[in-house]
Every structure is written in C-alpha cells, then in structure tokens.
Coordinates of C-alpha atoms and ligand atoms in Angstrom, one line a residue:
M1 CA 12.8 18.7 -6.5
S2 CA 11.1 21.8 -4.9
Q3 CA 8.5 20.9 -2.5
R4 CA 6.2 23.7 -3.7
Q5 CA 2.6 23.1 -2.7
P6 CA 0.6 21.2 -5.4
A7 CA -3.0 22.6 -5.8
R8 CA -4.8 21.1 -2.8
Q9 CA -7.2 18.2 -3.5
W10 CA -9.3 16.2 -1.0
W11 CA -6.8 13.3 -1.1
H12 CA -3.9 15.5 0.0
D13 CA -5.5 15.9 3.5
A14 CA -7.4 12.6 3.7
V15 CA -6.3 9.5 5.5
F16 CA -7.0 6.3 3.5
Y17 CA -8.1 2.9 4.9
Q18 CA -7.4 -0.2 2.9
I19 CA -10.0 -3.0 3.2
Y20 CA -9.2 -6.6 2.1
P21 CA -12.8 -7.7 1.8
R22 CA -12.1 -11.4 2.1
S23 CA -10.8 -10.9 5.7
F24 CA -12.6 -7.8 7.0
Q25 CA -16.2 -8.8 8.1
D26 CA -18.3 -11.8 7.2
S27 CA -22.1 -11.2 7.4
N28 CA -23.5 -14.6 6.4
G29 CA -21.4 -17.1 8.2
D30 CA -19.6 -18.6 5.2
G31 CA -16.2 -17.7 6.6
I32 CA -15.5 -15.1 3.8
G33 CA -15.8 -11.4 4.4
D34 CA -18.3 -9.5 2.2
I35 CA -19.8 -6.1 1.4
P36 CA -22.7 -6.2 3.8
G37 CA -20.1 -7.0 6.4
I38 CA -18.1 -3.9 5.5
I39 CA -21.2 -1.8 5.6
S40 CA -21.9 -3.1 9.2
R41 CA -18.4 -1.8 10.2
L42 CA -18.4 1.6 8.6
D43 CA -18.9 3.4 12.0
E44 CA -15.7 1.8 13.3
V45 CA -13.9 2.9 10.1
A46 CA -15.3 6.4 10.4
A47 CA -14.4 6.5 14.1
L48 CA -10.7 6.3 13.0
G49 CA -11.1 9.6 11.2
V50 CA -10.5 8.3 7.6
G51 CA -11.7 10.1 4.5
A52 CA -11.5 7.3 2.0
I53 CA -11.6 3.5 1.7
W54 CA -9.4 1.6 -0.8
L55 CA -11.4 -1.6 -1.5
S56 CA -9.3 -4.5 -2.7
P57 CA -11.0 -6.4 -5.5
V58 CA -14.7 -7.5 -5.1
Y59 CA -15.3 -8.3 -8.8
C60 CA -16.2 -11.8 -10.2
S61 CA -13.1 -14.0 -9.8
P62 CA -12.2 -17.7 -9.7
D63 CA -9.8 -16.5 -7.0
A64 CA -6.5 -18.0 -8.3
D65 CA -5.0 -14.8 -6.7
N66 CA -7.8 -13.8 -4.3
G67 CA -9.6 -11.5 -6.7
Y68 CA -6.6 -10.1 -8.6
D69 CA -7.7 -12.4 -11.4
I70 CA -10.9 -10.9 -12.7
S71 CA -13.5 -12.7 -14.9
D72 CA -16.0 -9.9 -15.0
Y73 CA -15.0 -6.3 -14.3
C74 CA -18.5 -4.9 -14.0
A75 CA -20.1 -7.4 -11.6
I76 CA -19.6 -8.1 -7.9
D77 CA -18.6 -11.7 -7.0
P78 CA -21.6 -13.4 -5.4
R79 CA -19.4 -14.3 -2.4
Y80 CA -19.0 -10.6 -1.7
G81 CA -22.6 -9.5 -2.5
T82 CA -24.4 -7.7 -5.3
L83 CA -24.2 -4.4 -7.2
D84 CA -27.0 -3.2 -4.9
D85 CA -24.9 -4.0 -1.9
F86 CA -22.1 -2.1 -3.5
D87 CA -24.3 1.0 -4.2
R88 CA -25.4 0.9 -0.6
L89 CA -21.8 0.8 0.5
V90 CA -21.0 3.9 -1.5
A91 CA -24.1 5.7 -0.1
E92 CA -23.5 4.7 3.5
A93 CA -19.8 5.6 3.3
R94 CA -20.7 9.0 1.7
E95 CA -23.0 9.7 4.7
R96 CA -20.0 9.3 6.9
G97 CA -17.8 11.5 4.7
I98 CA -15.9 8.6 3.3
R99 CA -15.1 8.1 -0.4
I100 CA -14.7 4.7 -2.0
V101 CA -11.7 3.9 -4.2
M102 CA -11.8 0.7 -6.3
D103 CA -8.9 -1.6 -7.1
L104 CA -8.3 -1.5 -10.9
V105 CA -6.5 -4.7 -12.0
I106 CA -6.0 -4.3 -15.8
N107 CA -2.5 -5.6 -16.4
H108 CA -4.1 -9.0 -16.7
T109 CA -7.5 -10.7 -16.5
S110 CA -8.5 -14.1 -15.3
D111 CA -8.1 -16.9 -17.9
E112 CA -11.8 -17.5 -17.2
H113 CA -12.7 -14.0 -18.5
P114 CA -14.9 -14.3 -21.7
W115 CA -12.3 -12.2 -23.5
F116 CA -9.6 -14.8 -22.9
Q117 CA -11.9 -17.7 -23.7
A118 CA -12.7 -16.0 -27.1
S119 CA -9.1 -15.0 -27.7
R120 CA -7.8 -18.6 -27.4
R121 CA -10.4 -19.6 -30.0
R122 CA -9.3 -16.7 -32.2
E123 CA -12.8 -15.3 -32.1
E124 CA -12.8 -11.7 -33.4
P125 CA -12.4 -9.0 -32.1
Y126 CA -10.6 -10.8 -29.2
T127 CA -7.9 -12.6 -31.1
D128 CA -5.3 -9.9 -30.1
Y129 CA -6.6 -9.0 -26.7
Y130 CA -3.7 -11.0 -25.1
I131 CA 0.0 -11.5 -25.8
W132 CA 0.2 -14.7 -27.8
Q133 CA 3.4 -16.2 -29.3
P134 CA 4.3 -19.3 -31.2
P135 CA 7.3 -21.4 -29.8
R136 CA 10.7 -20.3 -31.1
S137 CA 12.0 -22.1 -34.2
D138 CA 14.0 -24.4 -31.8
G139 CA 10.7 -25.3 -30.1
E140 CA 11.7 -23.3 -27.1
L141 CA 9.7 -20.8 -25.1
P142 CA 9.2 -17.4 -26.8
N143 CA 11.7 -15.8 -24.5
N144 CA 13.5 -16.3 -21.1
W145 CA 11.3 -14.1 -19.0
T146 CA 10.5 -15.2 -15.4
G147 CA 7.4 -14.1 -13.5
F148 CA 6.5 -12.5 -10.1
F149 CA 5.2 -15.8 -8.8
M150 CA 8.3 -17.7 -10.0
G151 CA 8.9 -19.7 -13.1
S152 CA 8.5 -18.9 -16.8
T153 CA 6.0 -16.2 -17.8
W154 CA 4.7 -18.4 -20.8
E155 CA 1.9 -21.0 -20.7
W156 CA 1.0 -23.2 -23.6
D157 CA -2.6 -23.2 -24.7
E158 CA -3.9 -26.3 -26.3
V159 CA -6.8 -24.6 -28.1
R160 CA -4.9 -21.7 -29.6
E161 CA -1.7 -23.9 -30.0
E162 CA 0.4 -20.9 -28.9
Y163 CA 1.9 -19.6 -25.7
Y164 CA 0.4 -16.7 -23.8
L165 CA 2.2 -14.3 -21.5
H166 CA 1.4 -14.1 -17.7
L167 CA 3.7 -12.0 -15.4
F168 CA 1.8 -13.4 -12.4
D169 CA -0.1 -16.8 -12.1
K170 CA -0.8 -18.8 -15.3
K171 CA -4.5 -18.0 -14.6
Q172 CA -3.7 -14.3 -15.0
P173 CA -2.9 -13.8 -18.7
D174 CA -1.6 -10.3 -19.5
L175 CA -3.7 -8.0 -21.7
N176 CA -2.2 -6.6 -25.0
Y177 CA -1.9 -2.8 -24.7
H178 CA -0.7 -2.5 -28.2
N179 CA -4.4 -3.1 -29.1
P180 CA -6.5 0.1 -29.0
A181 CA -9.6 -2.0 -28.5
V182 CA -8.3 -3.2 -25.1
I183 CA -7.9 0.4 -24.0
E184 CA -11.4 1.2 -25.0
E185 CA -12.6 -1.7 -22.9
I186 CA -10.7 -0.2 -19.9
E187 CA -12.3 3.2 -20.5
R188 CA -15.8 1.5 -20.4
I189 CA -14.9 -0.2 -17.1
L190 CA -13.7 3.1 -15.5
R191 CA -16.9 4.9 -16.6
F192 CA -19.0 2.0 -15.2
W193 CA -17.6 2.5 -11.7
L194 CA -17.3 6.3 -11.8
D195 CA -21.0 6.5 -12.8
R196 CA -21.7 4.5 -9.5
G197 CA -20.1 7.2 -7.4
V198 CA -16.6 5.7 -7.0
A199 CA -14.0 8.5 -6.2
G200 CA -11.1 6.9 -7.9
F201 CA -8.8 3.9 -8.4
R202 CA -5.8 2.1 -6.9
C203 CA -4.2 0.8 -10.0
D204 CA -2.6 -2.7 -9.7
V205 CA 0.9 -3.1 -11.1
I206 CA 0.0 -0.2 -13.5
S207 CA 3.6 0.5 -14.6
L208 CA 3.9 -3.0 -16.2
L209 CA 1.1 -2.6 -18.8
Y210 CA 3.1 -2.0 -21.9
K211 CA 5.5 -4.6 -23.2
T212 CA 7.7 -2.7 -25.6
S213 CA 9.3 -5.8 -27.0
L214 CA 9.4 -9.6 -26.2
E215 CA 13.2 -9.9 -26.5
D216 CA 15.0 -12.0 -24.0
G217 CA 15.7 -10.4 -20.7
K218 CA 19.1 -9.9 -19.1
G219 CA 20.0 -10.6 -15.5
G220 CA 19.2 -13.3 -13.0
P221 CA 16.4 -15.8 -12.7
V222 CA 14.1 -13.6 -10.5
I223 CA 11.6 -11.5 -12.5
R224 CA 13.9 -11.6 -15.7
G225 CA 12.8 -9.4 -18.7
M226 CA 11.5 -6.4 -16.7
E227 CA 13.5 -4.0 -18.7
H228 CA 11.2 -4.6 -21.6
Y229 CA 8.0 -3.8 -19.7
K230 CA 8.6 -1.7 -16.6
T231 CA 7.4 1.9 -16.9
Q232 CA 7.7 2.0 -20.7
P233 CA 6.9 5.1 -22.8
G234 CA 3.9 3.3 -24.1
A235 CA 2.6 3.0 -20.5
H236 CA 2.9 6.8 -20.0
E237 CA 0.9 7.4 -23.2
I238 CA -1.9 5.1 -22.0
L239 CA -2.1 6.7 -18.6
Q240 CA -2.2 10.2 -20.1
K241 CA -5.0 9.0 -22.5
L242 CA -7.1 7.4 -19.6
R243 CA -6.6 10.6 -17.6
R244 CA -7.6 12.9 -20.5
D245 CA -10.6 10.8 -21.7
V246 CA -12.2 9.5 -18.5
L247 CA -10.4 10.3 -15.2
D248 CA -10.1 14.1 -15.3
P249 CA -13.6 14.7 -16.7
A250 CA -14.8 12.8 -13.6
G251 CA -12.4 14.4 -11.2
A252 CA -11.2 10.9 -10.3
F253 CA -8.3 10.2 -8.1
T254 CA -5.6 7.5 -8.9
V255 CA -2.8 5.9 -7.0
G256 CA -0.6 3.4 -8.9
E257 CA 1.1 0.4 -7.5
T258 CA 4.5 0.6 -9.2
V259 CA 6.8 -2.3 -8.3
M260 CA 10.5 -1.7 -8.4
V261 CA 9.9 1.9 -9.5
T262 CA 12.8 4.4 -9.5
L263 CA 12.4 8.0 -8.3
D264 CA 12.7 9.3 -11.9
E265 CA 10.1 6.9 -13.1
A266 CA 7.8 7.9 -10.2
R267 CA 8.2 11.5 -11.1
D268 CA 7.2 10.8 -14.7
L269 CA 4.2 8.8 -13.5
S270 CA 2.9 11.1 -10.8
E271 CA 4.1 14.7 -10.9
P272 CA 1.1 17.0 -11.4
D273 CA 2.4 18.4 -14.8
R274 CA 2.6 14.9 -16.2
H275 CA -1.2 14.3 -16.1
E276 CA -0.9 10.6 -15.4
L277 CA -1.3 9.3 -11.9
D278 CA -1.9 11.3 -8.7
L279 CA 0.2 9.2 -6.5
V280 CA 2.4 6.0 -6.6
F281 CA 3.2 3.3 -4.2
Y282 CA 6.9 2.6 -4.1
F283 CA 8.5 -0.2 -2.0
D284 CA 12.1 0.9 -1.1
H285 CA 11.2 1.9 2.5
L286 CA 9.8 -1.6 3.2
E287 CA 12.9 -3.4 2.0
V288 CA 15.5 -1.8 4.3
D289 CA 16.0 -5.2 5.9
R290 CA 15.6 -7.4 2.8
L291 CA 18.1 -8.6 0.2
V292 CA 15.6 -9.4 -2.5
S293 CA 12.2 -7.6 -2.6
R294 CA 10.4 -9.1 0.5
Y295 CA 12.7 -12.0 0.7
V296 CA 16.0 -13.0 2.5
P297 CA 16.1 -10.8 5.6
K298 CA 19.2 -8.8 6.5
P299 CA 19.7 -6.5 9.6
F300 CA 17.5 -3.4 9.9
R301 CA 19.2 0.0 10.1
A302 CA 17.2 3.2 11.1
D303 CA 19.7 5.4 9.2
T304 CA 19.1 3.4 6.0
L305 CA 15.3 3.8 6.5
L306 CA 15.7 7.6 7.0
E307 CA 18.0 7.9 4.0
R308 CA 15.4 6.1 1.8
L309 CA 12.4 8.0 3.2
T310 CA 14.2 11.3 2.7
R311 CA 14.9 10.6 -0.9
W312 CA 11.2 10.0 -1.6
Q313 CA 9.8 12.6 0.8
Q314 CA 11.9 15.3 -0.9
G315 CA 11.9 13.7 -4.3
L316 CA 8.2 13.9 -5.1
S317 CA 5.7 16.8 -4.9
W318 CA 3.5 14.5 -2.8
N319 CA 3.9 11.0 -1.4
A320 CA 1.6 8.0 -0.8
V321 CA 2.7 7.0 2.7
Y322 CA 2.1 3.4 3.8
L323 CA 3.8 0.6 5.9
E324 CA 1.3 -2.2 5.3
N325 CA -1.0 -3.6 2.6
H326 CA -2.4 -7.1 1.6
D327 CA 1.0 -8.1 0.1
Q328 CA 3.3 -7.1 3.0
P329 CA 4.1 -8.5 6.4
R330 CA 2.6 -6.7 9.4
I331 CA 4.8 -3.7 10.2
V332 CA 4.8 -4.3 14.0
S333 CA 6.3 -7.8 13.3
H334 CA 8.5 -6.5 10.4
Y335 CA 10.1 -3.3 11.7
G336 CA 8.7 -3.4 15.3
D337 CA 9.0 -5.9 18.1
D338 CA 5.7 -7.9 18.5
K339 CA 7.1 -10.1 21.3
H340 CA 8.6 -7.8 24.0
Y341 CA 7.3 -4.3 23.0
W342 CA 4.2 -5.0 20.9
S343 CA 2.1 -2.0 21.9
R344 CA 4.9 0.6 22.2
S345 CA 6.5 -0.4 18.8
A346 CA 3.1 -0.4 17.1
D347 CA 2.6 3.1 18.5
L348 CA 6.1 4.2 17.3
L349 CA 5.2 3.0 13.8
A350 CA 1.9 4.9 13.9
I351 CA 3.9 8.0 14.6
L352 CA 6.1 7.3 11.6
L353 CA 3.1 6.7 9.3
L354 CA 1.1 9.8 10.4
T355 CA 3.9 12.4 10.7
L356 CA 5.5 11.8 7.3
R357 CA 4.7 14.3 4.5
G358 CA 2.0 12.9 2.2
T359 CA -1.3 11.0 2.1
P360 CA -1.3 8.1 4.7
F361 CA -2.8 4.7 3.9
I362 CA -3.7 2.5 6.9
Y363 CA -4.3 -1.2 6.2
Q364 CA -7.1 -3.0 8.0
G365 CA -5.9 -4.3 11.4
Q366 CA -2.8 -2.0 11.5
E367 CA -4.8 0.4 13.7
I368 CA -5.1 -2.3 16.4
G369 CA -1.5 -3.5 15.9
M370 CA -2.3 -6.9 14.3
T371 CA 0.8 -9.1 14.0
D372 CA 2.1 -11.6 11.4
F373 CA 0.2 -14.9 11.4
D374 CA 1.1 -17.7 13.9
F375 CA 0.9 -20.6 11.4
S376 CA 3.3 -23.5 12.0
S377 CA 3.2 -25.1 8.5
L378 CA 2.7 -24.4 4.8
D379 CA -0.7 -26.3 4.7
Q380 CA -2.2 -23.4 6.8
V381 CA -1.0 -20.9 4.1
D382 CA -3.4 -20.1 1.2
D383 CA -1.4 -17.6 -0.9
V384 CA -0.4 -18.8 -4.5
E385 CA 2.9 -16.9 -4.3
S386 CA 4.0 -18.7 -1.1
H387 CA 3.2 -22.1 -2.5
N388 CA 5.0 -21.3 -5.8
I389 CA 8.1 -20.1 -3.9
D390 CA 8.0 -23.3 -1.7
A391 CA 7.9 -25.4 -4.9
L392 CA 10.8 -23.6 -6.5
L393 CA 12.9 -23.8 -3.3
R394 CA 12.1 -27.5 -2.9
E395 CA 13.2 -28.1 -6.6
A396 CA 16.4 -26.3 -5.5
K397 CA 16.7 -28.9 -2.7
I398 CA 16.4 -26.2 0.0
P399 CA 15.7 -27.9 3.4
Q400 CA 12.1 -27.7 4.6
Q401 CA 12.9 -25.6 7.8
V402 CA 14.7 -23.0 5.6
R403 CA 11.8 -22.9 3.2
W404 CA 9.4 -22.4 6.0
W405 CA 11.5 -19.7 7.6
L406 CA 11.7 -17.8 4.4
I407 CA 7.9 -18.1 3.8
R408 CA 6.9 -17.4 7.4
T409 CA 8.8 -14.0 7.2
A410 CA 7.6 -12.9 3.8
S411 CA 4.3 -14.6 3.0
R412 CA 1.5 -12.3 2.0
D413 CA -0.9 -14.3 4.2
N414 CA 0.7 -12.5 7.2
A415 CA -1.5 -9.6 6.2
R416 CA -4.6 -11.6 5.3
T417 CA -5.7 -13.3 8.5
P418 CA -9.2 -12.3 9.5
M419 CA -9.7 -8.8 11.1
Q420 CA -9.7 -9.3 14.9
W421 CA -12.9 -7.6 16.1
D422 CA -13.1 -9.3 19.6
A423 CA -11.9 -12.1 21.8
T424 CA -14.5 -14.7 20.8
A425 CA -13.5 -17.9 18.8
G426 CA -14.6 -16.3 15.5
T427 CA -13.0 -13.0 16.7
G428 CA -16.3 -11.3 15.6
F429 CA -15.2 -11.8 12.0
T430 CA -17.4 -14.9 11.3
T431 CA -19.8 -17.3 12.9
G432 CA -18.6 -19.9 10.4
R433 CA -15.3 -21.5 9.5
P434 CA -12.9 -18.7 8.5
W435 CA -11.3 -19.1 5.0
L436 CA -7.9 -18.4 6.7
G437 CA -6.7 -19.1 10.2
I438 CA -7.4 -16.6 13.0
N439 CA -4.3 -15.5 14.9
A440 CA -4.5 -16.9 18.5
N441 CA -3.5 -13.5 19.9
H442 CA -6.9 -12.2 19.0
T443 CA -7.9 -12.7 22.6
V444 CA -5.7 -9.7 23.4
V445 CA -5.2 -7.9 20.1
N446 CA -8.8 -7.0 19.1
Y447 CA -10.9 -3.9 18.3
A448 CA -13.4 -4.3 21.1
A449 CA -10.8 -4.4 23.9
E450 CA -8.7 -1.6 22.4
D451 CA -11.7 0.6 21.8
Q452 CA -12.3 0.7 25.5
D453 CA -8.7 1.2 26.5
P454 CA -7.5 4.8 26.3
R455 CA -3.9 3.7 26.2
S456 CA -4.5 1.2 23.3
V457 CA -2.8 1.2 19.9
L458 CA -6.3 2.0 18.4
N459 CA -6.7 5.1 20.5
F460 CA -3.1 6.1 19.8
Y461 CA -3.9 6.0 16.0
R462 CA -7.1 8.0 16.6
R463 CA -5.2 10.7 18.6
L464 CA -2.5 11.0 15.9
I465 CA -5.0 11.3 13.1
R466 CA -6.8 14.1 15.0
L467 CA -3.4 15.8 15.7
R468 CA -2.5 15.6 12.0
A469 CA -5.9 16.9 10.8
K470 CA -5.6 20.1 12.8
S471 CA -1.9 20.7 12.1
P472 CA -1.0 22.6 8.8
T473 CA 2.6 21.6 9.4
L474 CA 1.9 17.9 9.6
L475 CA -0.6 18.2 6.8
R476 CA 1.4 20.3 4.4
G477 CA 4.8 21.3 5.9
G478 CA 8.2 20.3 4.6
F479 CA 10.3 17.3 5.5
E480 CA 13.9 17.4 6.6
P481 CA 16.1 14.6 8.0
V482 CA 17.7 15.6 11.3
W483 CA 19.8 12.7 12.6
A484 CA 20.1 8.9 12.6
D485 CA 22.3 5.9 13.5
R486 CA 21.6 2.2 13.2
S487 CA 18.8 2.3 15.9
V488 CA 17.4 5.8 16.1
M489 CA 16.2 8.2 13.5
A490 CA 14.9 11.8 13.7
Y491 CA 13.3 14.1 11.2
R492 CA 11.6 17.5 11.2
R493 CA 8.4 18.7 9.7
T494 CA 8.7 22.4 9.0
P495 CA 5.9 24.9 8.7
E496 CA 4.7 25.7 5.2
P497 CA 5.8 29.1 4.0
E498 CA 3.3 32.0 4.2
A499 CA 2.9 32.1 0.4
D500 CA 1.9 28.5 0.3
R501 CA -0.8 28.8 3.0
Q502 CA -4.0 28.3 1.0
P503 CA -7.4 26.9 1.9
A504 CA -7.9 23.3 0.7
E505 CA -9.5 23.1 -2.8
G506 CA -13.3 23.7 -2.4
A507 CA -12.6 23.7 1.4
D508 CA -15.5 24.1 3.8
Q509 CA -14.6 25.2 7.3
A510 CA -14.9 21.5 8.5
Q511 CA -12.0 20.5 6.2
P512 CA -8.8 19.8 8.2
G513 CA -6.4 22.7 7.8
A514 CA -8.9 24.9 6.0
A515 CA -8.3 28.7 5.9
E516 CA -5.9 29.1 8.7
T517 CA -5.9 32.5 10.2
G518 CA -4.8 31.4 13.7
P519 CA -1.2 31.5 15.1
K520 CA 1.4 30.0 12.8
D521 CA 1.8 26.2 13.2
P522 CA 5.3 25.4 14.5
A523 CA 7.7 22.8 13.4
Y524 CA 7.7 19.3 14.8
T525 CA 10.7 17.1 15.4
I526 CA 10.1 13.4 15.5
W527 CA 12.5 11.0 17.3
L528 CA 12.1 7.2 16.9
N529 CA 14.1 4.5 18.7
F530 CA 13.7 1.3 16.7
S531 CA 15.5 -0.9 19.3
G532 CA 14.8 -2.6 22.6
R533 CA 17.7 -0.7 24.2
T534 CA 17.8 2.8 25.8
Q535 CA 19.7 5.0 23.4
R536 CA 21.6 8.1 24.8
I537 CA 21.4 10.8 22.1
K538 CA 24.1 13.5 22.4
Q539 CA 22.1 15.9 20.4
P540 CA 21.2 19.3 22.0
W541 CA 17.7 19.3 20.7
L542 CA 16.7 16.1 22.3
V543 CA 15.8 18.0 25.4
S544 CA 12.5 19.6 26.4
S545 CA 11.1 22.4 28.6
V546 CA 14.1 24.7 28.1
S547 CA 12.8 28.1 27.2
A548 CA 15.3 30.3 25.4
D549 CA 15.5 34.0 24.9
D550 CA 14.6 35.0 21.3
P551 CA 18.1 35.7 19.7
A552 CA 16.2 38.6 17.9
G553 CA 15.5 40.0 21.4
G554 CA 11.7 39.5 21.1
D555 CA 9.6 37.6 23.7
P556 CA 11.1 34.4 25.0
V557 CA 10.5 31.6 22.5
Q558 CA 8.2 28.9 23.9
A559 CA 10.1 25.7 25.0
P560 CA 9.8 22.6 22.9
Q561 CA 6.9 20.5 24.0
I562 CA 6.4 16.7 23.7
V563 CA 2.9 16.4 22.1
V564 CA 3.0 12.6 21.5
S565 CA 5.0 9.9 23.1
T566 CA 4.9 6.1 23.1
T567 CA 6.0 6.0 26.7
G568 CA 3.9 8.8 28.0
R569 CA 7.0 10.7 29.2
R570 CA 6.6 14.5 28.9
E571 CA 10.2 15.3 29.8
L572 CA 13.3 14.1 27.9
D573 CA 16.7 13.7 29.4
G574 CA 18.9 13.1 26.3
C575 CA 17.8 9.4 26.3
L576 CA 15.2 7.4 24.3
L577 CA 13.8 4.4 26.1
P578 CA 13.3 1.1 24.2
W579 CA 10.9 1.7 21.3
E580 CA 10.3 5.3 22.5
G581 CA 8.9 7.6 19.9
V582 CA 8.2 11.2 20.5
V583 CA 6.8 14.1 18.6
I584 CA 8.2 17.4 19.8
R585 CA 6.4 20.7 18.9
D586 CA 9.2 23.2 18.4
F587 CA 8.3 26.8 18.2
A588 CA 11.9 27.9 17.9
A589 CA 12.4 26.2 14.6
E590 CA 12.6 28.4 11.5
A591 CA 10.0 28.3 8.8
W592 CA 11.1 26.0 6.1
R593 CA 12.0 27.8 3.0
G594 CA 11.4 24.9 0.6
Ligands
TEU601 O1 1.1 -6.9 -6.4 C1 2.2 -6.8 -7.2 C2 3.2 -7.7 -6.6 O2 3.8 -8.4 -7.2 C3 3.4 -7.6 -5.2 O3 3.3 -8.9 -4.7 C4 4.8 -7.1 -5.1 O4 5.7 -7.9 -5.7 C5 5.2 -7.2 -3.7 O5 4.3 -6.6 -2.9 C6 6.5 -6.5 -3.6 O6 7.0 -6.7 -2.3 C7 -0.2 -6.7 -7.0 C8 -1.3 -7.0 -6.0 O7 -1.1 -6.1 -4.9 C9 -1.1 -8.4 -5.6 O8 -1.9 -8.8 -4.6 C10 -1.4 -9.3 -6.8 O9 -1.1 -10.6 -6.5 C11 -0.5 -8.8 -8.0 O10 -0.4 -7.4 -8.2 C12 -1.1 -9.4 -9.3 O11 -2.3 -8.7 -9.5
CA602 CA1 -19.5 -14.0 3.8

C-alpha cells in the first residue's frame, strides 16, 4: 500500500483527547462526572495542545453498560446535564480551537428505548426494528452464537414471545439493519448532533451492524458466529449511504471502532476512495502479550509489537494511533512498568504514541501516567463485562484467585477510575462519594503536582505534542521499521517527499505544519527499551554527535541529535538504559521515497 499523502484534513494533524464523562470531573458532588465538570476543565485539556475531544456517551441511558446502552439518542442524561450544557461545551471548546466528536452507538440500543418497548409489543412501525426469532423447532435457541459479554446472544421476551439478539448485554438489543426505517432513524440522529456543531463521530462496534444471516457459527465458545456479522458487505453499503446522505454534506469526521478487524477489512472500511469511514481503531497492537483479546496474558515481545505496528502503519493511508481507551488497561501498567519505572516507562509510551504515523488519541489520565486500579476484590468492580466473566469462570469451577487475577489484569474498570486532578481525598474529581474507587496513588499521580513539575509525565506529553506539531516529518512523513529484539524496538520516520509537501486543507498559518518553506525537516529515528535492564545495541546508528563528511562531497552532514529522551541523556554510547526511549533527529537520512 503506497503511503501517498491523502488530501490533508484537520484530523490528520490534530491530537484527539478521549473523555469518559462519568470519571472526568464532577461539578455537583454526586460522585459522577458531568458536562459542566468537563467545561470547567477545558483549559487543562487545551493546555495539552489537543484539537478535538472524543466524548464517550452522555445520552439518556439506564447505564447497564455505562452509557453504551442508549434509551434516547437526542437527549443528554440528566446525570450529565442538559442540551444547553452540551451547547455551551461545544461553544467553549470551539473558543479554545477544540472540536467535539460524539460517540455513536447504533449497533444496539437500550432495551428501555421506546423503539424496543414498541417492538416487543409488535407496534408498527417498530415491529422489525430489532432482530427477533422464534425458538427452533426443537425448542432450542435460534442459533449457537455467543456474545462479547459471554453467554448466548439470545434473550427470551415474555411480551413478544420470541427471542431477540444482543451481541453485548441483554439490555442492549441489536438493531435490525435490514430495515431501511432503522437507517433513516440513524440519519435523523446524525443530523441532530451535526446541527448542534458536532465535528464528527466515533462509531461504536460499527463493523458489526449488518447480520448477513443467522446461521449457526463455527469455532469455539468465545464470540461464536462472528463470521455472519463482522464487516459484512451490507455494512459497507450502509456506511457509504450515511456518508453520502449526511456525513459528507456536513464535512463530518468519522472513526470506527472495528473489533477483530483485519487489514483488508480496515482498508475497505477506511481508505479514502471507499467513502465509508475516515479512520478505524484496530486492536492488534494492544494484544501482543495476550492469548485471547484482552485476556490470558503471555510474555510481551518488542519485536512482535514492531512487526504488528509496521503492518498497520504501512498498510493504511492513515492510522488512528492509540494505546488506551475506556475498555483497555492503562498502558503504563500494561506495556510499561508502573512499579519500578513508572515515570520513565510512561514517558517512553508517550514517545511511541506521538511519533507513530497517524492521528494520535490520548485517553483521559494517560497524559499524567495514571495506572490500573488498586482494587483488591470483585465487589469494588462495576463493569458488567468483568462480572459476567467472573460468573462464567465460576461456573467453570475456576478458583477465585485465578478469576481475580484474570479480571484484575483485563478489567475495563482499570481505565475508568476517577481522573486524578490533585492529592486531596476526592482527588479534585468530586466532593461527594465517587461512583468508582479512586486509586490511592492519586497522592503522587495527579494533574496539579505534574503541572508544576517540568520533568513530569504531563509536561513530557506537552513537549512531545509541541514537537510533533512543528515537525512535517512526524506529522506526515513515512514509517519504516529499523530494528528489534524481544526488549528493544526502533523505527524511523522519514521526511515526506517534495511532491507531497502541501499546506494543510484550508490551512491558516497557525495550523501545525502549514506551508513549509523553511529547511527540509529531517528524519527521526526512535529507539525504545521496553525492559528494566540496560540493553547494549550493536547497531552503528545508535550513536550520536558523530558528524560525517557528505559522501557527495558537500558540506559535512550535521551529526544525529537526541531531541527527546526519557532519561535526559543527550549522548548515547551504544546502550539503552532501563526504559530509555530516545528520539534522534537524523539529518543524514535519505528522504523516504514512499
Ligand atoms: O466496545 C466493543 C468491545 O467489545 C470492546 O470491549 C472490545 O471487545 C474490547 O475493547 C477489545 O479488547 C464498544 C465500547 O467501546 C464498549 O465500551 C461497549 O461496552 C461495547 O462496544 C458495546 O457498546
Ligand atoms: Ca455530577
């Protein structure tokens, strides 16, 4: 796949910040984050240098899955605020040059949504808004599918006297996308939020919308039946229709969450000439040390991570780059070392996120190095998925310690503990009783302390985001793997070719990387040591400050320079210290030819 430059759009150069409203900032002491709370922290978000906020759901919801079960798509849940609060958020963010991107959860609704209530009573036109099936002739379930939250995907409904399909929780019935009326409803919802100044949508499990058939699934007990609904032709048609009818006319941006997506599927879903999504979130790079999705840990290998990143970095025109979200464990606890090298490994992972090719997404708290939760038992955990998994493992007679070990490492609640704003008891998040436990390390890991500490993880993120914004190579250059073994990996970002140097779409001079007329931006080589041991690298280019004569006999080529380092070292001696990450500006490197 050639890495020719796609026509520049704002989201190619922006850094995104994901907010999980429930855990970001509470403004009224009920222990639950809300929209006025977010507004009160927009300066902090802006100070990070982000250009857009992805807002996890704030719609009306009975919260079976913390808002990913929506009962009214065009209303704000009273716990989060009002539509006026929302409009104020959009306006206040815009004033700070920040766009708002909403979470679009349309694979399923809440079972408390009026559509579902009417559908179960066969009230037209809602009868076929969902996927209903009678029992099989032998009285069995309609098929053998199993869901994302464990167990069968079918739930019996007393009123309708039929089963309905739910790929997630039974309170999240799947919509029927064979029904054109459902697609019209979705178009109305999109227009409702676009008319309120929203810049685009993060589309929840968007590749699962269209169930081509309900035949039995092949394969094992985990998420069985996916071959009948993952990235089906019908889904491509729907995405093209939504783009044509609503999204393109509004110039809206879309990033799709595409679980278990393959590279070919991702191309079909997001390459510019497909007119479907602008970007996709894939998961491969976060499962290097996992046997099954987020579960069952296995040893981490840096060379495996580089191999997977290279495939996606070079496989798509443009990537959505992320290491955390509200479903994943905290990356410093997952790939870093939050015990012995917390700050340095958090910085190393910041280098990885902000030097890869693509649009970076930072998850709230990642910028201050928040770690996985410090819970000691399941009763402190809220997430429906974790409780369902524990129930399934208990049925399978798995001992309690093993169940807890599995859940502790993979639970989504690791990402959902309240944002740590300061060292006070409520960590500045709430004056009330937080809906989920606050990590005891908030006395050290918090925004207020790090804001004042120039060597903090927070200021490291800020510096990297500034470096990226003024570097055409980091913004738009190529990606090449350089070297890796089980602990260390290195890659190069190569300058974009002359021909591709173009001002950003509708760029004003303030735009990062706008019309560059200055000296050509060099290449950057990034070296990352993912281990607590010093690694000797026998590679010639892991040295610095050696100026060389230009082989073409021109002026001496400027020596490679370390521009970012997690240890603060400016000289390299063929070794990488524990969790040392460096970004080397390398004038000697040839332009990438793409
Ligand atoms: O997540 C899809 C989902 O299943 C994820 O949990 C995914 O399996 C996992 O991250 C892979 O490691 C989306 C939302 O992000 C999640 O919060 C919702 O629970 C789910 O859809 C249903 O809406
Ligand atoms: Ca609140």
